[in-house]
Each structure stands twice: as structure tokens, then as C-alpha cells.
Amino acid sequence: EAMLALEGVSKTYNKGRENEVRVLDEAALQVRAGEMVALVAPSGAGKSTLLHIAGLLDTPDSGTVRIGGTDYTGLSDRRRTVARRQEVGFVYQFHHLLPEFTALENIVLPQLANGIARAEAQTRAADLLARVGIGARADHRPSAMSGGEQQRVAFCRALANAPRLLLADEPTGNLDPATSDQVFGALMTLVRETGLSALIATHNLDLAARMDRVVRLDQGQVVAG
Ligand code: ADP
Ligand code: ADP
């Protein structure tokens, strides 16, 4: 069974208007347990739309989305929100860390929101930071950290609630090439060590080549890269 399975997923924006755009057209994609898949496509091809639908942030016009074997099509917003918190971790191009909180606290907070006790959440946060090589930065606020460090914290936050699926949209897109390479290496290690499944959108073909498989978006469909 695939960890993520999209079948016949279609999405049109501005339906019926002159600026109607069919972004996804019967798209299908499977990501197996523990598999890291790169999603490569030019800007505007629909990567964010696909990731948002895969992560239950958005609903397709038609088609099914299954995560861990559960079909989320047609479930209430509430059930989808609960599932998203538990099953899916998101990373974006910009870290979106809370500026008034330390690195550790930024990883603790989503766990508290998920009902985890503070002590346990702190232990897990410290462990995650150590695993991406910035244990010593736990008490720093984002503004006191480099871009690469901030993004490592964002990876840890995405994994805070031990999701089974990681979705990332240009996770190292705002870093210089050398930093991007290192930070991506840290993400890969974390994904491999936790056995996560990951779908990672990137323009960087070198990074894409380091993953298990590459797919592209072409005319609204997912095709082999
Ligand atoms: P990518 O992430 O590959 O750049 P997006 O999924 O963000 O692509 O967008 C794909 C297309 O859909 C673009 O033409 C974009 O302008 C359009 N689009 C995205 N979101 C919306 C929206 N909420 N309303 C209308 N059009 C949208
Ligand atoms: P990304 O950099 O990830 O491709 P964008 O800047 O394209 O993101 O889009 C940011 C947000 O704006 C997304 O939630 C997307 O759905 C929305 N969006 C993108 N294009 C349009 C559009 N043409 N009309 C309305 N919303 C849009």
C-alpha cells in the first residue's frame, strides 16, 4: 500500500470565467512508504496546488487522495484537519518560524497543540535539533540564526508530530547553492532515519537526482521525470 496515493485528481481555478485554468487534469501519483520523490516542474505548473491537495490543505474538484491507506475524499474539514496534523509535515521555501520563540519552542508548540506533554515535547524537539546538527542553537530565536539554520529548524518543526508523510515546496529554494546542498543533506538524513515518505518540489535537478525517483507535472498530469 502506498503512503500517498492520488488518483484522477483534477483541479480548475476560476471555473467558467475567462481566466479559467485547469491546473491538474486526472493526475495520479503514488509515494511508497519510505520513498523520497522529487517533483520537478516550471513555475506555474501546479506544484503548490498538487502539494496542497496531497496534504489535505485543499480539495480537488474530483479524484481521490489517500494517505496511509485512508481515503480522505469527502471527509469533513474537521477530520481532514486532525489527519493533517498527525499525518503530514510541511516545509516551505521560507521558514515561517515564529520570531518571538526560540528554535526549541518553535518545535515544541505544534506538539502541545497535538496534546503532547511539555516535557516529552521538549525532549523530542531537542533530539530533532541535534539530528540536523544544530542542537547548540536550541535557545536561539530565528533572527539570531543563519538561513540554513532557520530552515533546519523548519524541518524539525515539520517532523515534530512524527508525521508519516513530508511535503516540501522548494525547501532550500532561498539558500545559496552550497548551503542548500548541506541543508538538503540534513533533510535527507532525517527523512531516511525516520522512514518518512516524502514528496519534495524543487527546481534543483541535482537535488532531485539524489532522491529515489523524479516526477514532473506536464499538462496537469504527473509523468515520470
Ligand atoms: P506552482 O507551484 O507550480 O508555481 P501553483 O499550483 O501555485 O503552481 O499554480 C498553478 C496555476 O494555478 C498558476 O497559473 C496559478 O496562477 C494558478 N493558481 C494557483 N492558485 C490559485 C488560486 N487560488 N486561484 C486562482 N488561480 C490559482
Ligand atoms: P509558490 O511560490 O509556492 O508557487 P505562489 O506564490 O504561486 O506560491 O502562491 C501563493 C498562494 O497564492 C498559494 O496559496 C496559491 O494557491 C495562491 N495563488 C497563486 N496564484 C494565484 C492566482 N492566480 N490567483 C489567486 N491565488 C493564487
PDB file of C-alpha atoms in Angstrom, residues 38 40 188 202 204-214:
ATOM      1  CA  ALA A  38      11.169  14.727  -6.357  1.00  0.00           C
ATOM      2  CA  VAL A  40      10.042  18.967 -10.811  1.00  0.00           C
ATOM      3  CA  MET A 188      17.553  13.610   3.580  1.00  0.00           C
ATOM      4  CA  THR A 202      12.326  21.520  -6.408  1.00  0.00           C
ATOM      5  CA  ASN A 204      17.196  21.988  -8.464  1.00  0.00           C
ATOM      6  CA  LEU A 205      17.917  18.982 -10.695  1.00  0.00           C
ATOM      7  CA  ASP A 206      20.990  17.984  -8.686  1.00  0.00           C
ATOM      8  CA  LEU A 207      18.890  17.717  -5.542  1.00  0.00           C
ATOM      9  CA  ALA A 208      16.154  15.892  -7.457  1.00  0.00           C
ATOM     10  CA  ALA A 209      18.681  13.333  -8.658  1.00  0.00           C
ATOM     11  CA  ARG A 210      19.575  12.495  -5.041  1.00  0.00           C
ATOM     12  CA  MET A 211      16.026  11.276  -4.353  1.00  0.00           C
ATOM     13  CA  ASP A 212      14.601   7.831  -5.169  1.00  0.00           C
ATOM     14  CA  ARG A 213      12.523   8.946  -8.120  1.00  0.00           C
ATOM     15  CA  VAL A 214      11.736  12.067 -10.113  1.00  0.00           C
TER      16      VAL A 214
END
